[in-house]
Tab-separated table of N, CA and C in Angstrom:
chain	number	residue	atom	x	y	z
E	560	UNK	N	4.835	-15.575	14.644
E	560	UNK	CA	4.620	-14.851	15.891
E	560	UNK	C	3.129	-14.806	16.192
E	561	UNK	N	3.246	-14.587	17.271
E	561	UNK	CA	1.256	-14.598	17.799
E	561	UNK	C	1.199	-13.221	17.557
E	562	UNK	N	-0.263	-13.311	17.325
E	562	UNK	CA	-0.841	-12.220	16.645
E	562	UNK	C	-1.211	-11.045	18.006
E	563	UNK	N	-1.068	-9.459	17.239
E	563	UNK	CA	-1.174	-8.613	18.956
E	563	UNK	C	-2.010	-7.599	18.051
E	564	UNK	N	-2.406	-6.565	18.800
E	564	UNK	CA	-3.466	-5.459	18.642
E	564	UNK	C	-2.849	-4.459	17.586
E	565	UNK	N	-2.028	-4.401	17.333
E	565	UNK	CA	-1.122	-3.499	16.150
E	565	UNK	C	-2.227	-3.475	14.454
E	566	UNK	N	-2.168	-2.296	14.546
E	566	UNK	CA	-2.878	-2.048	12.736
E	566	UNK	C	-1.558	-1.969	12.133
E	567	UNK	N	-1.416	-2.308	10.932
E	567	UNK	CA	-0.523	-2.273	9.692
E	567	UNK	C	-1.390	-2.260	8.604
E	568	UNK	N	-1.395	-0.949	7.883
E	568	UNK	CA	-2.609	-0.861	6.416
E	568	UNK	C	-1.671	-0.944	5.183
E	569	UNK	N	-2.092	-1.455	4.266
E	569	UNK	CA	-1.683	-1.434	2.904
E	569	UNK	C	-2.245	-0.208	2.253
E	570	UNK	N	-1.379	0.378	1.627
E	570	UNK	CA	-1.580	1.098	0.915
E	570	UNK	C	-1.094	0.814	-1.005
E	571	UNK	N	-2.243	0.963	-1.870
E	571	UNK	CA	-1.618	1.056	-3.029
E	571	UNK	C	-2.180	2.478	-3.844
E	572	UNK	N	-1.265	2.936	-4.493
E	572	UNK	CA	-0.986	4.822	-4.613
E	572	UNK	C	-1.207	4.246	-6.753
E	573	UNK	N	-2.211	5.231	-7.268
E	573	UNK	CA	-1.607	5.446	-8.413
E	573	UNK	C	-0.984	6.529	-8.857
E	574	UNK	N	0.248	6.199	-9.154
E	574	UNK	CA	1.051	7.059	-9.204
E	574	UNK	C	1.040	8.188	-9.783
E	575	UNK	N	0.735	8.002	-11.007
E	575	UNK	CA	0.469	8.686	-12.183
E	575	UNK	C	-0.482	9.732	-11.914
E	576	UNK	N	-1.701	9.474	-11.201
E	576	UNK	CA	-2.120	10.741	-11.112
E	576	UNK	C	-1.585	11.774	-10.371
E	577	UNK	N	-1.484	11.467	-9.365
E	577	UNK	CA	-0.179	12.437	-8.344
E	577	UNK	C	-1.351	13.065	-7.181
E	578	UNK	N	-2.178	12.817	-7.247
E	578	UNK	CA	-3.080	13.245	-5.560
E	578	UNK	C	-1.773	13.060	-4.568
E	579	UNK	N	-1.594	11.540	-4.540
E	579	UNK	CA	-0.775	11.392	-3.200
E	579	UNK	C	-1.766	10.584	-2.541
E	580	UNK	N	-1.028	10.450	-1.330
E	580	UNK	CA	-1.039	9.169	-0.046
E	580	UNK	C	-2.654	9.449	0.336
E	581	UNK	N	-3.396	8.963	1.126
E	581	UNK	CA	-4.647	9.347	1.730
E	581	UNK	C	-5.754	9.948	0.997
E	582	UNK	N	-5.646	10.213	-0.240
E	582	UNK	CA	-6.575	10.596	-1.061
E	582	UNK	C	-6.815	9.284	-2.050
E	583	UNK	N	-8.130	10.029	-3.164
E	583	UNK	CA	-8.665	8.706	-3.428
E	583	UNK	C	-8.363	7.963	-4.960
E	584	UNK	N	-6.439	8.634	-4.643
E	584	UNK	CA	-5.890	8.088	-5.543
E	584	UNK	C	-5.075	7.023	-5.263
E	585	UNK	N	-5.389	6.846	-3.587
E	585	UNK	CA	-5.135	5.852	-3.021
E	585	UNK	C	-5.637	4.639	-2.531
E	586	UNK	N	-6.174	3.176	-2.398
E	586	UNK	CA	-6.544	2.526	-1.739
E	586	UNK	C	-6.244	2.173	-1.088
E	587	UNK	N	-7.274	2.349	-0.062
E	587	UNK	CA	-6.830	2.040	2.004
E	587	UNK	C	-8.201	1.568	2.302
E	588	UNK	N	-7.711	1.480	3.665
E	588	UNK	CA	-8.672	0.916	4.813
E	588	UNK	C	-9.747	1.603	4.373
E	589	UNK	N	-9.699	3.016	4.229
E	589	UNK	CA	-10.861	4.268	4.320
E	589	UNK	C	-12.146	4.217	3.169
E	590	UNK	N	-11.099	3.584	2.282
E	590	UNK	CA	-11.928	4.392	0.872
E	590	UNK	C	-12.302	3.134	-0.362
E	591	UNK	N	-11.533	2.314	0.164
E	591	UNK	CA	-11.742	1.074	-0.942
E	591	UNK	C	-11.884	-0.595	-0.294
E	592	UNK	N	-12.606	-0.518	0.524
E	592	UNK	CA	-12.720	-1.608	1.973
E	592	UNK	C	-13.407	-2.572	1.382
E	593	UNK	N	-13.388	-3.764	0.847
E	593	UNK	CA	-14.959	-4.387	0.446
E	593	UNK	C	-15.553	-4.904	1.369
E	594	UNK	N	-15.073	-4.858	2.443
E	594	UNK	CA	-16.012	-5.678	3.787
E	594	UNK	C	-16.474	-3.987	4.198
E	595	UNK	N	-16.543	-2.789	4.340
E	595	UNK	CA	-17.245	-1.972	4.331
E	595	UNK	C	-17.911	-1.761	3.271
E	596	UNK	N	-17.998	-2.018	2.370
E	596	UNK	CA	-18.663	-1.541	1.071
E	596	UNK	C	-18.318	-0.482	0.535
E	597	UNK	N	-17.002	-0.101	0.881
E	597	UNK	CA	-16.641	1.184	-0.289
E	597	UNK	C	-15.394	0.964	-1.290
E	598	UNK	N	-15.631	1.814	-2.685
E	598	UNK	CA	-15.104	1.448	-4.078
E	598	UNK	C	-14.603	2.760	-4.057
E	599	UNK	N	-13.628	2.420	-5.202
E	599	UNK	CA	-12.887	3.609	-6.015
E	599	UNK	C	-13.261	3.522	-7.125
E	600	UNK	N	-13.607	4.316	-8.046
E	600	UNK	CA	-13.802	4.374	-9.597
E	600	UNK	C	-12.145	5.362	-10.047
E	601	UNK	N	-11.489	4.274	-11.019
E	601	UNK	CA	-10.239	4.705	-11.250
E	601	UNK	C	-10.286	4.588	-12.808
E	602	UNK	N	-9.833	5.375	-13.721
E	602	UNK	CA	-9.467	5.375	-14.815
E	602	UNK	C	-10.666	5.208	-15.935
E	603	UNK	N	-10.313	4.001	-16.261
E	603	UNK	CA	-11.548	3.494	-17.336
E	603	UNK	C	-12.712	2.910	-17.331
E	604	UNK	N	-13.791	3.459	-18.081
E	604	UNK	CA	-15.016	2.726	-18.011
E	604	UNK	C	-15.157	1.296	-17.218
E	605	UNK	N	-16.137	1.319	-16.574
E	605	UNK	CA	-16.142	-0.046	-15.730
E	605	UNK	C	-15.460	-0.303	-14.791
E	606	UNK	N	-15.325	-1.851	-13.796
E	606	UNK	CA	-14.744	-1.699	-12.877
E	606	UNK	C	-13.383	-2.507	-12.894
E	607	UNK	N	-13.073	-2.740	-13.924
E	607	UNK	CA	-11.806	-4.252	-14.087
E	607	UNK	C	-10.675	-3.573	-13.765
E	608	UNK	N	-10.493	-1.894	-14.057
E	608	UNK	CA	-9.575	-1.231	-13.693
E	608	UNK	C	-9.142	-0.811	-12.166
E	609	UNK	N	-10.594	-0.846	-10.990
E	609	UNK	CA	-10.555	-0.499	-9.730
E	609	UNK	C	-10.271	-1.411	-9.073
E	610	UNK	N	-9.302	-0.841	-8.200
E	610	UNK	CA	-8.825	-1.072	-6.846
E	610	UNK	C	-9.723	-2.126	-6.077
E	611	UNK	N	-9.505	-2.878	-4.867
E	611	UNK	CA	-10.082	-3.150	-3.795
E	611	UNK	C	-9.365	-3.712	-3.070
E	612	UNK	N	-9.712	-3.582	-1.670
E	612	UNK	CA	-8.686	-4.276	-0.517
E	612	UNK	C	-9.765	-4.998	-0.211
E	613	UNK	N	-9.100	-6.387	-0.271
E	613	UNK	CA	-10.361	-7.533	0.233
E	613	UNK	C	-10.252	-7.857	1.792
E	614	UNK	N	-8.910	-7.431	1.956
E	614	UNK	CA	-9.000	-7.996	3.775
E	614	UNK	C	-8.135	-6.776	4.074
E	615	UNK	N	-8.945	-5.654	5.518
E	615	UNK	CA	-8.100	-5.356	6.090
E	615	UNK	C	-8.264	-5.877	7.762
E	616	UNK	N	-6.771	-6.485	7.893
E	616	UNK	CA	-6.574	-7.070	9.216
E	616	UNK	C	-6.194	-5.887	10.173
E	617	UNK	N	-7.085	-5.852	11.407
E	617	UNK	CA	-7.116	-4.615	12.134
E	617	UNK	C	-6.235	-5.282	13.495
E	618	UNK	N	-6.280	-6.801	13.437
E	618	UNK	CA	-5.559	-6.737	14.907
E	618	UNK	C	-4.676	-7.848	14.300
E	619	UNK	N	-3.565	-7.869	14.632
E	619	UNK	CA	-2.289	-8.734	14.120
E	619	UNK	C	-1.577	-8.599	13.485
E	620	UNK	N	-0.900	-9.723	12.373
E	620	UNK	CA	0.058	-9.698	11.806
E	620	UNK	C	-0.350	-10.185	10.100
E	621	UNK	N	-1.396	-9.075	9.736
E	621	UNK	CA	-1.865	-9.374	8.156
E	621	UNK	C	-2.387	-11.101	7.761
E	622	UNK	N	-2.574	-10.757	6.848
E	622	UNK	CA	-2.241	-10.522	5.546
E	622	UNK	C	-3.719	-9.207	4.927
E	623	UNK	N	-2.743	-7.958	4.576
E	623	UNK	CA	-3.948	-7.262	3.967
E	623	UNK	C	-4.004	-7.633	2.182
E	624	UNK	N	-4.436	-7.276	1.329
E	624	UNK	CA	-4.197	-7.278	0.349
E	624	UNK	C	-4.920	-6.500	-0.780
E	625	UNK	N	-4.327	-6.211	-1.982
E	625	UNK	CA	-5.492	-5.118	-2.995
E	625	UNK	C	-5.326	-5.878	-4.007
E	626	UNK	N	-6.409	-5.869	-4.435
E	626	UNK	CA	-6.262	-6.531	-6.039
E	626	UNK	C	-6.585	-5.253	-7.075
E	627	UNK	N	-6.646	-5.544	-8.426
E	627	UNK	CA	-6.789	-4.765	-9.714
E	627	UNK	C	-7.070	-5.934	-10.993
E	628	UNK	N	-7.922	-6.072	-11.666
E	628	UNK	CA	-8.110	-7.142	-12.581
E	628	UNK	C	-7.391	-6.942	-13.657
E	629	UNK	N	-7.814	-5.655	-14.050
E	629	UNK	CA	-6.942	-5.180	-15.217
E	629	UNK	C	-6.479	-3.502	-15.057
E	630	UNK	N	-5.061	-3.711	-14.466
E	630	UNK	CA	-4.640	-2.374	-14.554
E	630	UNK	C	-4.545	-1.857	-15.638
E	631	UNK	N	-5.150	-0.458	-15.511
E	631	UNK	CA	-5.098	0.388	-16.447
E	631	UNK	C	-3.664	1.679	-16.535
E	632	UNK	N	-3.085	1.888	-15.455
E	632	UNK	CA	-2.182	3.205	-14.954
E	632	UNK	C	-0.800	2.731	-15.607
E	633	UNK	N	0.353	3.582	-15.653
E	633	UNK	CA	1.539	2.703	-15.983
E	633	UNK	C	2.051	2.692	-15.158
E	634	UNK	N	2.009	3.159	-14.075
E	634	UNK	CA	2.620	2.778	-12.737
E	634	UNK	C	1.549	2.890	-11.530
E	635	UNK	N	2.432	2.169	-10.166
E	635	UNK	CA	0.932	2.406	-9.139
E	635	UNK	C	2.444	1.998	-8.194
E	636	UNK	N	2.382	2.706	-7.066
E	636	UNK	CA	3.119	2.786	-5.395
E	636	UNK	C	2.539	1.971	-4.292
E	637	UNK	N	3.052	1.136	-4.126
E	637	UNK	CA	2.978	0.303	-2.522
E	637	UNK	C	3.575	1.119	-1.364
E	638	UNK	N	2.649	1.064	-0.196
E	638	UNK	CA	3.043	1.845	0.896
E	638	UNK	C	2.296	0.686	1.867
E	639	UNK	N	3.318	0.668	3.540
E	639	UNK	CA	2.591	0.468	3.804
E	639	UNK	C	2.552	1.395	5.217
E	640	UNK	N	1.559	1.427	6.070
E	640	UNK	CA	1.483	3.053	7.013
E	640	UNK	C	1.252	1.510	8.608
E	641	UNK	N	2.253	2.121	9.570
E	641	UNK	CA	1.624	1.804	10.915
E	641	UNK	C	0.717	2.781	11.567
E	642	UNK	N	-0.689	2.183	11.532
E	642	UNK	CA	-1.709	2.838	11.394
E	642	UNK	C	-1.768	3.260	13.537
E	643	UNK	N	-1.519	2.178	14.002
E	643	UNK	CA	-1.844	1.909	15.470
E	643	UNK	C	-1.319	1.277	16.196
E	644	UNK	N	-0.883	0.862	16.994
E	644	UNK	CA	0.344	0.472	18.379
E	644	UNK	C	-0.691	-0.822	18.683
E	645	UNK	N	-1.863	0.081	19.420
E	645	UNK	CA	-2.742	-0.462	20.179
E	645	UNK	C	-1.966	-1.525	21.317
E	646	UNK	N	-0.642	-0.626	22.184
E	646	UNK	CA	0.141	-1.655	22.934
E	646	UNK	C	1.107	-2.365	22.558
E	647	UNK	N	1.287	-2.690	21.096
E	647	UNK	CA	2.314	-3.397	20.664
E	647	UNK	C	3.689	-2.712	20.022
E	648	UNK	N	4.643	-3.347	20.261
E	648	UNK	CA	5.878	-2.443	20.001
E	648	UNK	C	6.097	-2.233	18.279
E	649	UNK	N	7.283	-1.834	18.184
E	649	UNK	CA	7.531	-1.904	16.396
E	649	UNK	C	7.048	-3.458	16.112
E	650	UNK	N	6.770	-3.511	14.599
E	650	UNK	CA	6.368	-4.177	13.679
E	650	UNK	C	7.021	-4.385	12.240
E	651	UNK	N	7.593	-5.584	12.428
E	651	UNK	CA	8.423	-6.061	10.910
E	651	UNK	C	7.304	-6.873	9.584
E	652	UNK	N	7.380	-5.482	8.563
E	652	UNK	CA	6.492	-5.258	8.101
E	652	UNK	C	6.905	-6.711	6.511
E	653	UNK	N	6.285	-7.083	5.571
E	653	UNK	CA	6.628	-7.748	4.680
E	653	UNK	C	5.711	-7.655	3.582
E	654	UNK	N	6.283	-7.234	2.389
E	654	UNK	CA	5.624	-7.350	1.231
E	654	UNK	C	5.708	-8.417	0.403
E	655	UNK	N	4.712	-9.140	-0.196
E	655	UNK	CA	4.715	-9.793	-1.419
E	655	UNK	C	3.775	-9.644	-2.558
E	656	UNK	N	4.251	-9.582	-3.614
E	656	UNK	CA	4.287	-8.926	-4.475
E	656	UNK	C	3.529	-9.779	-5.929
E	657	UNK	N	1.865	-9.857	-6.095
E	657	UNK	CA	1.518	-10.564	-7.263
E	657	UNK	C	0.950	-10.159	-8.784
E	658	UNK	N	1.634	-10.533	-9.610
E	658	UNK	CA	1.456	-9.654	-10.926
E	658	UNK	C	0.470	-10.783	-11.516
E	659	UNK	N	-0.780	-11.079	-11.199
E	659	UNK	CA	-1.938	-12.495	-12.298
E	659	UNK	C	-1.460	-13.516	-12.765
E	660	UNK	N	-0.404	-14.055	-10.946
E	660	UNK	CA	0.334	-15.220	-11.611
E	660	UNK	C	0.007	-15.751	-9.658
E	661	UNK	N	0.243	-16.939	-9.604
E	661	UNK	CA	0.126	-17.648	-8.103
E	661	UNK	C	1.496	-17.486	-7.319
E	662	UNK	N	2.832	-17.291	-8.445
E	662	UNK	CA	4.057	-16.927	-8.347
E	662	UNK	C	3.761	-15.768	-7.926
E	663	UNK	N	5.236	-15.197	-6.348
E	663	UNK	CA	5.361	-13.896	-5.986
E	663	UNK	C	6.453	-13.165	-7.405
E	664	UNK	N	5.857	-11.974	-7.477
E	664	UNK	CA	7.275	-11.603	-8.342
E	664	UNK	C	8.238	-10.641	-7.982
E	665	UNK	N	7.806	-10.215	-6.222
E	665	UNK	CA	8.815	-9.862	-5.486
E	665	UNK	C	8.361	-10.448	-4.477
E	666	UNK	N	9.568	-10.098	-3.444
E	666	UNK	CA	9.023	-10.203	-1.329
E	666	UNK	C	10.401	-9.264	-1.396
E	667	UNK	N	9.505	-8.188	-0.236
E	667	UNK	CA	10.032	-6.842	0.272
E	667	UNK	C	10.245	-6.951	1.829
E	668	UNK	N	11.150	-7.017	2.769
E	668	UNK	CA	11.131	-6.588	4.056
E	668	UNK	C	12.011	-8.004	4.290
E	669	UNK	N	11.372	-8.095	5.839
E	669	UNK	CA	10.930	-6.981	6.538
E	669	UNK	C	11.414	-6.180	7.127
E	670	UNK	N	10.627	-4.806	6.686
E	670	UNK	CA	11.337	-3.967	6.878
E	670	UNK	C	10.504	-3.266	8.723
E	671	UNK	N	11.104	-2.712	10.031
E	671	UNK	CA	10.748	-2.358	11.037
E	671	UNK	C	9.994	-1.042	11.224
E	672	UNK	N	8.839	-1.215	11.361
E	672	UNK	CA	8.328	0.195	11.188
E	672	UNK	C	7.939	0.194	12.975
E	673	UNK	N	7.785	1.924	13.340
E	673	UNK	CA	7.279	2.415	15.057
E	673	UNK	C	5.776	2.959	14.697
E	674	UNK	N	5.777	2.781	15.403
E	674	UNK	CA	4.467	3.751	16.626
E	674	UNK	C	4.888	5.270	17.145
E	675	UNK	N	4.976	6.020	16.597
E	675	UNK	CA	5.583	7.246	17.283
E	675	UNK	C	4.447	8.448	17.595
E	676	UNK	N	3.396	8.096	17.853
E	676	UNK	CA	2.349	8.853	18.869
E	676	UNK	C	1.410	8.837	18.388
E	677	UNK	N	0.700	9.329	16.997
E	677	UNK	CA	-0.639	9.335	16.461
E	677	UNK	C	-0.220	8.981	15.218
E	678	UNK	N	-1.629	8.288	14.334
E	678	UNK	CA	-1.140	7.671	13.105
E	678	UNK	C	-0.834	8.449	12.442
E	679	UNK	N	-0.810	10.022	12.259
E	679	UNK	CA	0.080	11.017	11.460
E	679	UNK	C	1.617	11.150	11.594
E	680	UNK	N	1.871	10.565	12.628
E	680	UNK	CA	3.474	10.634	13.162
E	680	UNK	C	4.133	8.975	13.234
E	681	UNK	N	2.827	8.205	12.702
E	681	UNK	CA	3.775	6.859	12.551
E	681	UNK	C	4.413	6.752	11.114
E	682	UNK	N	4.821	5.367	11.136
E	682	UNK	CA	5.911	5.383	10.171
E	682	UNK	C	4.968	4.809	9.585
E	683	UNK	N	5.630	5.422	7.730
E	683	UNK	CA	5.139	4.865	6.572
E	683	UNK	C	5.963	4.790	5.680
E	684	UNK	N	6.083	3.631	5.297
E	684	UNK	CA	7.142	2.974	4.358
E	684	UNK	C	6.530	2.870	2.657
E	685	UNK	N	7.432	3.907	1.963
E	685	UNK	CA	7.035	4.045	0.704
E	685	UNK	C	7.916	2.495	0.117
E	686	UNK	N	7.368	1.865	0.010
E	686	UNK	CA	8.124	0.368	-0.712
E	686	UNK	C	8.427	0.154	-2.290
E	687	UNK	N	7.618	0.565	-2.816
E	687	UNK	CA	7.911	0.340	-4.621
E	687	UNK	C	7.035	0.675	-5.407
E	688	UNK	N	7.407	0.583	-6.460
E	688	UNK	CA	6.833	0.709	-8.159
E	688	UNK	C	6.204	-0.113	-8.291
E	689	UNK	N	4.904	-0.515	-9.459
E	689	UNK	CA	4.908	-1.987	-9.649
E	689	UNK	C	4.488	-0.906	-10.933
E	690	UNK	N	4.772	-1.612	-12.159
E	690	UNK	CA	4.576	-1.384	-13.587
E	690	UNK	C	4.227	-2.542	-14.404
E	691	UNK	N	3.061	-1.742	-14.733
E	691	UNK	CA	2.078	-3.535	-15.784
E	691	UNK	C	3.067	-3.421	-17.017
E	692	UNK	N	3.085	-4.250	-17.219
E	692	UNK	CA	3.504	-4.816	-18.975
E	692	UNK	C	2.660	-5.643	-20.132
E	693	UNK	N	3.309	-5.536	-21.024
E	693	UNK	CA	2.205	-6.188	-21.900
E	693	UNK	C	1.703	-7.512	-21.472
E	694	UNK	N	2.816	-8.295	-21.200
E	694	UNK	CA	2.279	-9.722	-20.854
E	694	UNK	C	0.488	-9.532	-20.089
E	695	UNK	N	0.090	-10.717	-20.376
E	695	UNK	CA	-0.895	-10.692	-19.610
E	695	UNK	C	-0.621	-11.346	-17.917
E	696	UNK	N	-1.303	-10.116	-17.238
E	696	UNK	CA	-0.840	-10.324	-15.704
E	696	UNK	C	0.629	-9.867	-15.267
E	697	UNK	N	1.571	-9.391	-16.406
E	697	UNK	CA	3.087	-9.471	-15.885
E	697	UNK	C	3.375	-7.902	-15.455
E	698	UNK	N	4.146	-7.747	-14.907
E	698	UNK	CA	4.598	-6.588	-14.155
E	698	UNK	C	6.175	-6.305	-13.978
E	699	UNK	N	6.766	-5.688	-13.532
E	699	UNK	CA	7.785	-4.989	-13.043
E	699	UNK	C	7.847	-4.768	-11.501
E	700	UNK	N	8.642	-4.979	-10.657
E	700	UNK	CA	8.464	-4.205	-9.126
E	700	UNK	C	9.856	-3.580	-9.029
E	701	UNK	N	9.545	-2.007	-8.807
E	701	UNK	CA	11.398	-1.458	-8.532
E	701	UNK	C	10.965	-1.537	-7.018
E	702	UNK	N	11.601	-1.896	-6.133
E	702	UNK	CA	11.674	-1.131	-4.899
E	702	UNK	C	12.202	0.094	-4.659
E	703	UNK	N	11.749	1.057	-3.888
E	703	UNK	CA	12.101	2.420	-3.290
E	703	UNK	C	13.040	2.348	-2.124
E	704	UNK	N	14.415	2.915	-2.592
E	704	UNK	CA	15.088	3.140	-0.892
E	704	UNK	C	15.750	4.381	-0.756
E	705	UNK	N	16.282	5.077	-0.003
E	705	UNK	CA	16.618	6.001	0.127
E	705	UNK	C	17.960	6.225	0.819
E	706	UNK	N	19.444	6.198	0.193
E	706	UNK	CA	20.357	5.893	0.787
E	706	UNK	C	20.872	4.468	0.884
E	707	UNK	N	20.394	3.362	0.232
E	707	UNK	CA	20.679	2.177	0.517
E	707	UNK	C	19.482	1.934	1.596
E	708	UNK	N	18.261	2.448	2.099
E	708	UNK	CA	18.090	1.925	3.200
E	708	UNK	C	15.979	2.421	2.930
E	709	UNK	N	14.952	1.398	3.622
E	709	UNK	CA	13.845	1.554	3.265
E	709	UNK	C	12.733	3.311	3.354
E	710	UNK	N	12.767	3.448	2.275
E	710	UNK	CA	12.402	4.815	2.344
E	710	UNK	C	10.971	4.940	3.798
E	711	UNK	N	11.360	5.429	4.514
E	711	UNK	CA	10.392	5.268	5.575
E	711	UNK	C	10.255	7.139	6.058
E	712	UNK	N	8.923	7.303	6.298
E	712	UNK	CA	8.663	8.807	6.509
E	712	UNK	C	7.468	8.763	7.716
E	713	UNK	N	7.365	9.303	8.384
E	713	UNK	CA	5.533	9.744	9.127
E	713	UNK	C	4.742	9.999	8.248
E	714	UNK	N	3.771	9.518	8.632
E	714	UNK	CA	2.582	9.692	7.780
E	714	UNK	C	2.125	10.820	6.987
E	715	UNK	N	2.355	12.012	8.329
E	715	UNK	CA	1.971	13.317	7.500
E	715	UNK	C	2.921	13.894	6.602
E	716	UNK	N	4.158	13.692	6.637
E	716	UNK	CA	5.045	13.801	5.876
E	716	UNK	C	4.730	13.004	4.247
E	717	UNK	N	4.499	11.588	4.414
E	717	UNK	CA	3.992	10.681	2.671
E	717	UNK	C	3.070	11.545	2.674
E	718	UNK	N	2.108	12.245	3.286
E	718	UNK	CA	0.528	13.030	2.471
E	718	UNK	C	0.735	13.951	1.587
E	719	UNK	N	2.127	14.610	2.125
E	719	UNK	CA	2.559	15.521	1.246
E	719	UNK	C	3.561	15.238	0.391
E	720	UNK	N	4.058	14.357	0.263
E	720	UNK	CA	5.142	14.035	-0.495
E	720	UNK	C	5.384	12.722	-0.596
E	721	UNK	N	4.464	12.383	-1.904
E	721	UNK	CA	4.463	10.495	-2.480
E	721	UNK	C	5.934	10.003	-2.573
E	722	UNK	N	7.023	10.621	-2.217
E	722	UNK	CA	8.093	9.650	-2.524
E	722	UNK	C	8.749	10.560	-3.654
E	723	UNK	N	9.559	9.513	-3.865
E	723	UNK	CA	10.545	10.075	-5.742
E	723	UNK	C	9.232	10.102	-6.764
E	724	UNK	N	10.136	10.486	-7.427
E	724	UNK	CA	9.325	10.658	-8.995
E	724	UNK	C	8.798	9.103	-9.306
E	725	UNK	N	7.348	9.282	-9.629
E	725	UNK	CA	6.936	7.890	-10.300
E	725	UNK	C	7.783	7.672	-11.683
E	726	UNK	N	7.827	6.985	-11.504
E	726	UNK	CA	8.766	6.262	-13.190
E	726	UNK	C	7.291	6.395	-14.398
């Protein structure tokens, strides 16, 4: 599809600590940007453990993405939030999913997220688990649904409430 004015942000949540969505137990647009120059310091000495979003795409149809060199957490939450309309209607959102392999080791969606007035009242789709394992680079992905169907909430609603229980 041709690309339109619509924001779609990635969000990745560590779970484990339990802040929640929008705080800076989260990486987003806000707080862990490397084309703005801002970092998260997460967990362990040094930076192999932190977060970064290397691309966030502000007008179109992605690709955003976060990396982690060496996760440190035993779990961490994919979200992703319709940040902005900017004119364009719903947006079929798609995850893929890389554990330090060129192989996906999931694809999620797409799932339809709205625009429903300000980015506190748009939709945000809590999508999954991802859990490191010993392997080197290997992981786990549960997806999150709710009812058979994609756990999707408003924004201000995920701030307060990350979803189910992290595993």
């Amino acid at each position: 599809a041709a690309c339109d004015s619509s924001d779609v942000d990635l969000h990745l949540l560590r779970a484990s600590a339990g802040a929640g969505w929008g705080s800076n137990d989260d990486c987003y647009w806000f707080n862990c940007n490397v084309a703005a120059r801002r970092t998260l310091a997460w967990s362990g000495p040094g930076t192999a453990d932190d977060p970064r979003l290397d691309l966030d795409d502000v007008t179109g149809h992605g690709p955003e993405n976060v990396n982690i060199d060496r996760p440190s957490e035993r779990s961490y939450r994919v979200g992703v939030h319709y940040y902005a309309a900017d004119g364009a209607g719903p947006q079929a959102a798609t995850l893929t999913l890389y554990c330090g392999s060129p192989e996906p080791v999931a694809r999620l969606g797409p799932v339809v997220l709205r625009a429903n007035g300000t980015s506190e009242t748009n939709d945000f789709w809590i999508a999954a688990d991802v859990l490191p394992d010993a392997s080197p680079g290997g992981c786990t992905v549960r997806p999150i649904a709710r009812g058979g169907q994609p756990w999707i909430v408003p924004y201000a609603t995920a701030r307060t409430s990350p979803g189910p229980a992290a595993p």
